[in-house]
Coordinates of C-alpha atoms and ligand atoms in Angstrom, one line a residue:
M1 CA 4.7 92.5 4.6
Q2 CA 8.0 94.2 4.9
A3 CA 10.5 92.9 2.4
V4 CA 13.8 91.8 3.8
S5 CA 16.2 92.6 1.0
S6 CA 19.7 93.3 2.0
A7 CA 23.3 92.3 1.2
F8 CA 25.5 91.9 4.3
S9 CA 28.8 90.4 5.2
C10 CA 28.8 86.7 6.0
D11 CA 31.6 86.9 8.6
L12 CA 29.9 84.3 10.8
K13 CA 31.3 81.6 8.5
P14 CA 34.9 81.3 9.6
L15 CA 34.0 81.5 13.2
I16 CA 31.7 78.5 13.0
K17 CA 33.9 76.5 10.7
T18 CA 37.0 76.9 12.7
N19 CA 35.6 77.0 16.2
P20 CA 32.9 74.4 16.7
T21 CA 32.6 75.1 20.5
A22 CA 31.4 78.5 19.5
K23 CA 28.5 77.3 17.5
N24 CA 26.0 79.0 19.6
A25 CA 27.7 82.4 19.1
R26 CA 25.1 85.1 19.6
F27 CA 25.2 88.1 17.4
S28 CA 23.3 91.4 17.8
H29 CA 22.9 93.6 14.9
V30 CA 22.5 97.3 14.6
N31 CA 21.9 98.7 11.2
G32 CA 23.0 95.4 9.8
K33 CA 26.4 95.4 11.6
R34 CA 27.4 92.8 14.1
V35 CA 27.9 94.5 17.4
S36 CA 28.3 91.8 20.0
V37 CA 29.1 88.1 20.3
R38 CA 28.4 85.8 23.1
C39 CA 28.9 82.1 23.2
S40 CA 27.0 79.6 25.3
Y41 CA 27.6 76.1 24.4
R42 CA 29.3 73.8 26.8
S43 CA 27.5 74.0 30.1
E44 CA 26.7 70.4 30.6
S45 CA 26.7 68.1 33.7
F46 CA 24.1 70.2 35.5
S47 CA 22.2 68.8 38.5
F48 CA 19.6 70.3 40.8
P49 CA 21.0 70.1 44.3
N50 CA 19.2 73.2 45.5
G51 CA 16.5 73.5 42.9
V52 CA 16.6 75.8 39.9
G53 CA 17.6 79.4 40.6
S54 CA 15.2 82.2 39.8
S55 CA 17.5 84.2 37.6
R56 CA 17.5 83.9 33.8
A57 CA 21.2 82.9 33.9
D58 CA 20.5 80.0 36.3
W59 CA 17.7 78.7 34.3
Q60 CA 19.6 79.0 31.1
S61 CA 22.3 76.8 32.4
S62 CA 19.9 74.4 33.8
C63 CA 18.3 74.0 30.4
A64 CA 21.6 73.1 28.8
I65 CA 22.5 69.5 28.8
L66 CA 21.9 68.1 32.3
A67 CA 24.2 65.2 32.0
S68 CA 26.0 63.7 29.0
K69 CA 28.0 60.6 29.7
V70 CA 27.9 59.6 26.1
A71 CA 30.7 61.6 24.6
S72 CA 30.4 60.1 21.2
A73 CA 26.7 60.9 21.1
E74 CA 27.5 64.5 22.0
N75 CA 30.2 64.7 19.3
S76 CA 27.9 63.4 16.7
I77 CA 25.4 66.1 17.6
I78 CA 28.1 68.8 17.4
G79 CA 29.3 67.3 14.1
G80 CA 25.8 67.2 12.7
L81 CA 25.2 70.8 13.4
A82 CA 28.6 71.9 12.2
D83 CA 27.9 70.1 8.9
Q84 CA 24.6 71.9 8.6
V85 CA 26.1 75.2 9.3
A86 CA 28.8 74.5 6.8
A87 CA 26.1 73.8 4.2
V88 CA 24.4 77.0 5.1
N89 CA 27.7 78.9 4.8
G90 CA 28.4 77.3 1.5
H91 CA 27.9 80.6 -0.3
S92 CA 30.6 81.2 -2.9
N93 CA 31.5 84.5 -1.5
G94 CA 30.9 86.4 1.7
S95 CA 28.2 88.7 0.6
V96 CA 24.7 87.4 0.2
N97 CA 21.6 89.0 -1.2
L98 CA 18.8 87.8 1.0
S99 CA 15.7 88.7 -1.0
L100 CA 12.2 87.7 0.2
V101 CA 10.6 89.7 -2.5
P102 CA 8.6 87.5 -4.9
S103 CA 10.3 87.2 -8.3
E104 CA 8.6 88.9 -11.2
T105 CA 8.3 85.6 -13.1
N106 CA 6.1 84.2 -10.4
N107 CA 2.5 84.7 -11.5
V108 CA 0.8 84.3 -8.1
K109 CA -0.5 87.3 -6.3
P110 CA 2.1 90.0 -5.8
G111 CA 3.2 90.8 -2.3
L112 CA 3.7 87.1 -1.2
V113 CA 7.1 86.5 0.3
Q114 CA 9.2 83.6 -0.9
P115 CA 10.4 81.0 1.7
L116 CA 13.9 81.1 3.0
T117 CA 16.1 78.3 1.6
N118 CA 19.3 76.8 3.0
T119 CA 21.3 79.1 0.7
D120 CA 19.6 82.3 1.9
L121 CA 20.7 82.0 5.5
S122 CA 23.2 84.6 6.7
P123 CA 23.2 87.0 9.6
A124 CA 20.1 89.1 9.9
P125 CA 19.9 92.8 9.3
S126 CA 18.4 95.0 11.9
H127 CA 14.7 94.7 12.0
G128 CA 13.4 97.1 14.6
S129 CA 11.1 95.7 17.3
T130 CA 8.7 93.5 15.4
L131 CA 9.1 89.9 16.5
R132 CA 10.1 87.8 13.5
V133 CA 8.7 84.2 13.5
A134 CA 10.1 81.5 11.2
Y135 CA 7.7 78.7 10.0
Q136 CA 8.0 76.0 7.4
G137 CA 5.9 76.6 4.3
V138 CA 4.7 79.5 2.3
P139 CA 1.9 82.0 3.2
G140 CA -1.4 80.2 3.6
A141 CA 0.3 77.2 5.3
Y142 CA -1.2 76.1 8.6
S143 CA 2.1 76.8 10.2
E144 CA 1.8 80.4 9.3
A145 CA -1.6 80.5 11.1
A146 CA 0.1 78.8 14.1
A147 CA 2.9 81.4 14.1
G148 CA 0.2 84.2 14.0
K149 CA -1.7 82.6 16.9
A150 CA 1.5 82.1 18.9
Y151 CA 2.8 85.6 18.3
P152 CA 0.1 88.0 17.2
N153 CA 1.3 91.1 15.3
S154 CA 4.6 89.3 14.5
E155 CA 6.2 89.1 11.1
A156 CA 6.0 85.6 9.8
I157 CA 9.1 84.4 7.9
P158 CA 8.5 81.5 5.6
C159 CA 11.2 78.8 5.3
D160 CA 11.4 76.0 2.8
Q161 CA 12.4 73.3 5.4
F162 CA 12.0 72.7 9.1
D163 CA 15.8 72.7 9.4
V164 CA 16.0 76.2 7.9
A165 CA 13.5 77.5 10.4
F166 CA 15.7 76.2 13.3
Q167 CA 18.8 77.8 11.7
A168 CA 17.0 81.1 11.0
V169 CA 16.5 81.5 14.8
E170 CA 20.1 80.3 15.6
L171 CA 21.5 82.8 13.1
W172 CA 19.3 85.7 14.3
I173 CA 17.4 86.0 11.1
A174 CA 14.3 85.2 13.1
D175 CA 13.5 85.6 16.8
R176 CA 11.3 82.6 17.2
A177 CA 10.3 79.5 15.2
V178 CA 6.9 77.8 15.4
L179 CA 7.0 74.2 14.2
P180 CA 4.4 71.3 14.2
V181 CA 5.2 68.3 16.3
E182 CA 2.0 66.2 16.3
N183 CA -1.4 66.0 14.8
S184 CA -4.5 64.3 16.2
L185 CA -5.0 62.2 13.1
G186 CA -1.6 61.9 11.4
G187 CA 0.5 61.5 14.6
S188 CA 4.0 62.8 15.3
I189 CA 6.1 64.8 12.9
H190 CA 9.3 62.9 13.6
R191 CA 11.6 65.2 11.7
N192 CA 11.0 68.0 14.2
Y193 CA 11.7 65.7 17.2
D194 CA 15.1 64.8 15.6
L195 CA 15.8 68.5 14.9
L196 CA 15.0 69.5 18.5
L197 CA 17.9 67.3 19.6
R198 CA 20.3 68.3 16.8
H199 CA 19.8 72.0 17.4
R200 CA 20.0 74.1 20.6
L201 CA 16.8 76.0 20.6
H202 CA 14.5 76.0 23.7
I203 CA 10.8 75.3 23.7
V204 CA 9.1 78.4 25.1
G205 CA 5.5 77.6 24.4
E206 CA 3.0 75.5 22.5
V207 CA -0.1 76.3 20.4
Q208 CA -2.7 74.0 19.1
I209 CA -4.8 74.9 16.1
P210 CA -7.8 73.1 14.5
V211 CA -6.9 72.1 11.0
H212 CA -9.7 72.6 8.5
H213 CA -8.8 71.2 5.1
C214 CA -10.3 72.1 1.7
L215 CA -9.8 70.5 -1.7
L216 CA -8.7 73.3 -4.1
A217 CA -8.4 73.5 -7.8
L218 CA -8.3 76.2 -10.5
P219 CA -11.5 78.0 -11.1
G220 CA -13.9 76.0 -13.4
V221 CA -12.3 72.7 -12.8
R222 CA -14.7 69.9 -11.6
A223 CA -13.8 67.2 -9.0
D224 CA -14.2 64.4 -11.6
C225 CA -11.5 66.0 -13.8
I226 CA -8.9 65.7 -11.1
A227 CA -6.1 63.1 -11.9
R228 CA -3.8 64.1 -9.1
V229 CA -4.0 65.5 -5.6
I230 CA -1.0 67.1 -4.0
S231 CA -0.3 68.2 -0.5
H232 CA 1.9 67.9 2.6
P233 CA 2.0 64.2 3.6
Q234 CA 0.4 65.1 7.0
A235 CA -2.5 66.8 5.2
L236 CA -2.9 63.8 2.8
A237 CA -3.0 61.4 5.8
Q238 CA -5.6 63.6 7.5
T239 CA -7.9 63.5 4.5
E240 CA -7.3 60.0 3.2
G241 CA -10.9 58.8 3.7
S242 CA -12.4 61.9 2.1
L243 CA -10.1 61.8 -0.9
N244 CA -11.0 58.2 -1.5
K245 CA -14.6 59.4 -1.9
L246 CA -14.1 62.7 -3.6
T247 CA -11.3 61.8 -6.1
P248 CA -11.1 57.9 -6.1
R249 CA -9.0 57.6 -9.3
A250 CA -6.6 60.5 -8.6
A251 CA -2.9 59.8 -7.8
I252 CA -1.9 61.2 -4.4
E253 CA 1.5 63.0 -4.3
A254 CA 3.4 64.5 -1.4
F255 CA 4.4 68.2 -1.6
H256 CA 6.5 70.4 0.8
D257 CA 3.5 72.0 2.4
T258 CA -0.2 72.5 1.8
A259 CA -0.1 76.1 0.6
A260 CA 2.9 75.5 -1.7
A261 CA 0.8 72.8 -3.4
A262 CA -1.9 75.4 -4.0
E263 CA 0.7 77.9 -5.3
Y264 CA 2.2 75.3 -7.6
I265 CA -1.2 74.6 -9.2
A266 CA -1.8 78.3 -9.7
T267 CA 1.7 79.0 -11.0
N268 CA 1.7 76.2 -13.5
N269 CA -2.0 76.4 -14.5
L270 CA -2.6 72.7 -13.7
R271 CA -6.2 71.9 -14.6
D272 CA -5.9 68.2 -13.7
T273 CA -4.5 68.7 -10.2
A274 CA -6.0 69.6 -6.9
A275 CA -4.4 70.5 -3.6
V276 CA -5.4 69.8 0.0
A277 CA -4.9 73.2 1.7
S278 CA -6.6 75.9 3.7
A279 CA -9.3 78.3 2.6
R280 CA -6.7 81.1 3.1
A281 CA -4.4 79.4 0.5
A282 CA -7.4 79.3 -1.9
E283 CA -7.8 83.0 -1.5
L284 CA -4.0 83.8 -1.7
Y285 CA -3.4 81.7 -4.9
G286 CA -6.7 82.3 -6.7
L287 CA -8.1 78.8 -6.4
Q288 CA -11.7 77.6 -5.9
I289 CA -12.8 75.4 -3.1
L290 CA -14.1 72.1 -4.5
A291 CA -14.9 70.7 -1.0
D292 CA -14.7 72.1 2.4
G293 CA -13.9 70.5 5.7
I294 CA -12.4 67.3 4.2
Q295 CA -10.3 66.2 7.3
D296 CA -11.3 62.7 8.3
D297 CA -12.2 63.9 11.8
A298 CA -13.9 67.2 12.6
G299 CA -11.7 67.7 15.6
N300 CA -8.5 67.6 13.6
V301 CA -5.9 69.5 15.6
T302 CA -2.1 70.1 15.2
R303 CA 0.2 71.0 18.0
F304 CA 3.0 73.4 17.4
L305 CA 6.0 74.2 19.5
M306 CA 7.3 77.8 19.9
L307 CA 11.1 77.8 19.9
A308 CA 13.6 80.5 20.9
R309 CA 17.3 80.9 21.5
D310 CA 16.8 81.5 25.2
P311 CA 14.5 79.6 27.6
I312 CA 11.8 81.3 29.6
I313 CA 11.9 81.2 33.3
P314 CA 9.4 78.5 34.5
R315 CA 6.6 79.6 36.8
T316 CA 4.0 78.0 39.0
D317 CA 1.1 80.5 38.6
R318 CA -0.4 78.8 35.6
P319 CA -0.3 75.3 34.1
F320 CA 3.2 74.4 32.7
K321 CA 4.4 71.6 30.6
T322 CA 8.0 70.4 30.5
S323 CA 9.6 68.5 27.6
I324 CA 12.7 66.3 28.1
V325 CA 14.8 63.9 25.9
F326 CA 16.9 61.1 27.3
A327 CA 18.8 58.0 26.3
A328 CA 20.3 55.1 28.3
Q329 CA 23.3 52.9 27.7
E330 CA 23.3 49.1 27.6
H331 CA 24.9 48.7 31.1
Q332 CA 22.0 50.7 32.6
G333 CA 19.7 47.7 32.2
T334 CA 16.5 46.8 30.5
S335 CA 14.0 48.5 32.7
V336 CA 15.2 52.1 32.3
L337 CA 12.0 53.3 30.7
F338 CA 10.0 51.8 33.5
K339 CA 12.2 53.4 36.1
V340 CA 12.0 56.8 34.4
L341 CA 8.2 56.7 34.0
S342 CA 7.8 55.7 37.6
A343 CA 9.9 58.7 38.7
F344 CA 7.0 60.8 37.4
A345 CA 4.2 58.4 38.5
F346 CA 5.4 58.4 42.2
R347 CA 5.2 62.2 42.2
N348 CA 1.8 62.3 40.6
I349 CA 3.1 64.0 37.5
S350 CA 1.1 63.2 34.4
L351 CA 2.9 62.4 31.2
T352 CA 1.2 63.9 28.1
K353 CA 3.4 62.5 25.4
I354 CA 6.1 59.9 24.9
E355 CA 7.9 59.5 21.7
S356 CA 10.8 57.2 20.8
R357 CA 13.2 57.8 17.9
P358 CA 16.1 55.7 16.7
H359 CA 19.2 56.6 18.6
H360 CA 21.1 59.2 16.4
N361 CA 24.5 57.7 17.0
C362 CA 23.9 54.0 17.4
P363 CA 20.4 53.0 16.1
V364 CA 21.1 49.2 16.3
R365 CA 23.2 47.2 18.8
V366 CA 24.3 43.7 17.9
V367 CA 24.7 41.3 20.8
E368 CA 26.4 37.9 20.4
D369 CA 24.3 35.2 22.0
G370 CA 26.6 32.2 22.2
S371 CA 25.9 29.4 19.7
V372 CA 22.4 30.7 18.9
G373 CA 23.6 33.7 16.8
T374 CA 23.3 37.5 17.2
K375 CA 20.5 39.6 18.6
K376 CA 19.9 43.0 17.1
H377 CA 18.5 45.5 19.6
F378 CA 17.2 48.8 18.4
E379 CA 18.4 51.7 20.5
Y380 CA 16.1 54.6 21.2
T381 CA 16.1 58.2 22.3
F382 CA 13.0 59.0 24.3
Y383 CA 11.1 62.3 24.3
V384 CA 8.7 62.9 27.2
D385 CA 6.3 65.7 27.9
F386 CA 5.0 66.0 31.4
E387 CA 2.5 68.3 33.2
A388 CA 4.6 70.2 35.7
S389 CA 6.8 73.3 35.7
M390 CA 10.6 73.1 36.3
A391 CA 9.9 75.7 39.1
E392 CA 8.2 72.9 41.1
A393 CA 10.3 70.8 43.5
R394 CA 8.5 67.6 42.4
A395 CA 9.6 68.1 38.8
Q396 CA 13.2 68.9 39.8
N397 CA 13.3 65.8 42.0
A398 CA 11.8 63.6 39.3
L399 CA 14.5 64.8 36.9
A400 CA 17.3 64.3 39.4
E401 CA 16.0 60.7 39.7
V402 CA 15.8 60.3 35.9
Q403 CA 19.3 61.5 35.6
E404 CA 20.5 58.5 37.7
Y405 CA 18.9 56.0 35.3
T406 CA 20.0 57.6 32.0
S407 CA 23.3 58.4 30.2
F408 CA 21.9 61.5 28.5
L409 CA 19.2 63.9 29.6
R410 CA 18.3 67.3 28.3
V411 CA 15.4 69.6 29.2
L412 CA 14.0 70.9 25.9
G413 CA 11.9 73.5 27.7
S414 CA 9.4 74.3 30.5
Y415 CA 6.6 76.4 29.1
P416 CA 3.0 77.4 29.6
M417 CA 0.4 74.9 28.3
D418 CA -1.9 76.1 25.5
M419 CA -5.2 76.4 27.4
A420 CA -7.0 78.6 24.9
P421 CA -10.3 77.3 23.6
W422 CA -10.1 76.5 19.9
S423 CA -13.2 78.5 19.2
T424 CA -11.4 81.7 19.8
L425 CA -9.3 81.2 16.7
P426 CA -10.7 83.3 13.8
S427 CA -11.9 80.9 11.1
E428 CA -9.9 82.5 8.4
D429 CA -6.7 81.6 10.3
V430 CA -7.2 77.9 9.7
Ligands
LIG501 O1 1.7 72.2 5.1 C1 1.3 73.0 6.0 O2 0.4 73.8 5.8 C2 1.9 73.0 7.3 O3 1.8 73.9 8.0 C3 2.5 71.7 7.8 C4 1.5 70.8 8.5 C5 2.3 69.7 9.2 O4 3.5 69.5 9.1 O5 1.6 68.9 9.9 C6 0.9 71.6 9.6 C7 -0.4 71.3 10.0 C8 -1.2 70.3 9.3 O6 -1.1 69.2 10.2 C9 -0.7 69.9 8.0 C10 0.6 70.2 7.6

């Protein structure tokens, strides 16, 4: 893999810190120099009186916030991102050495790139035409396989956190991010739902990959010598039943990602520890497979979203899915969710997913109830996926209606559904 090792000026810093409305400033780079800037942030209050236009510009603005009547919620989103960018830009001086070359002290196989961290993020150097795809984890993680399935022949860029993968795209270090949102056994990956709202990337596709877990340990170690099993919490949840049988006395500990757990065992020569990870991780980090296929359900599948700075133009010539997020205010009544869902039901639009998250700005509302005391309502932000393209009138009409019932509505993306049979995925990828 091509090493990305370059020092370049971090002149994005003052722009973002002093001008929050320009947080979506777009930079193009030629030979590592910034050559153009464009800003697209505040294009809210959009409605669909005549449907969505066919040009990219029309669609881009339609994918910005559709309506935001909750100014404070908006501000907190802006504030949150500004804070993160400030953290990213917290380098002590303007020039950063972004090195993805493995350090020499690391005794895992040479040639493996190190994940990006918060402190590595700075404007990207020129990188030719190869698409660069950020994922969370290290090589051998399932997310790397998902990035490869989503964008064959791309360059996968490991990031140490989900947030860093979002920022890598926003700061033009990567062109796309591929991040997990749900697993058939472990359920939703809530962190990424929250980050979708906090950041301004667009969903441009989805990929689903079968997740085939192995129990890995150093060569020669037996399963009955394992005192500790480490892995990503999702992977541990997906193998709970098998681990109870295979290593009943072992402590179970969470790790950043599956492959990093394998790497950690190899790097530290831990003979009492096993990792739940992929067969590819075993190969990359020189571990043996103690048990194969240990997911508690053979049909274990994780769904990943493909994210980009710009939306794609929705089409009708193949099955599309659209993802939205909305919230309502107290005065909009108690049956908002029912009304929203019926806007889709009456138009025969199937919902494929609904997820609720605590409202970012106001998670709990306290209501005085006379002499009885106070009621504490939890406030939610709802994420809905539905099976229709935003190029279809029925989807546009449904959203126009949803807009009437809600105080905040944003289209996260309208994108082709992953219709690929799982069997087409090469086994070494999972
Ligand atoms: O740790 C990894 O290998 C990942 O890619 C992360 C992740 C997740 O977040 O769900 C991805 C797929 C599997 O469901 C298990 C873990």
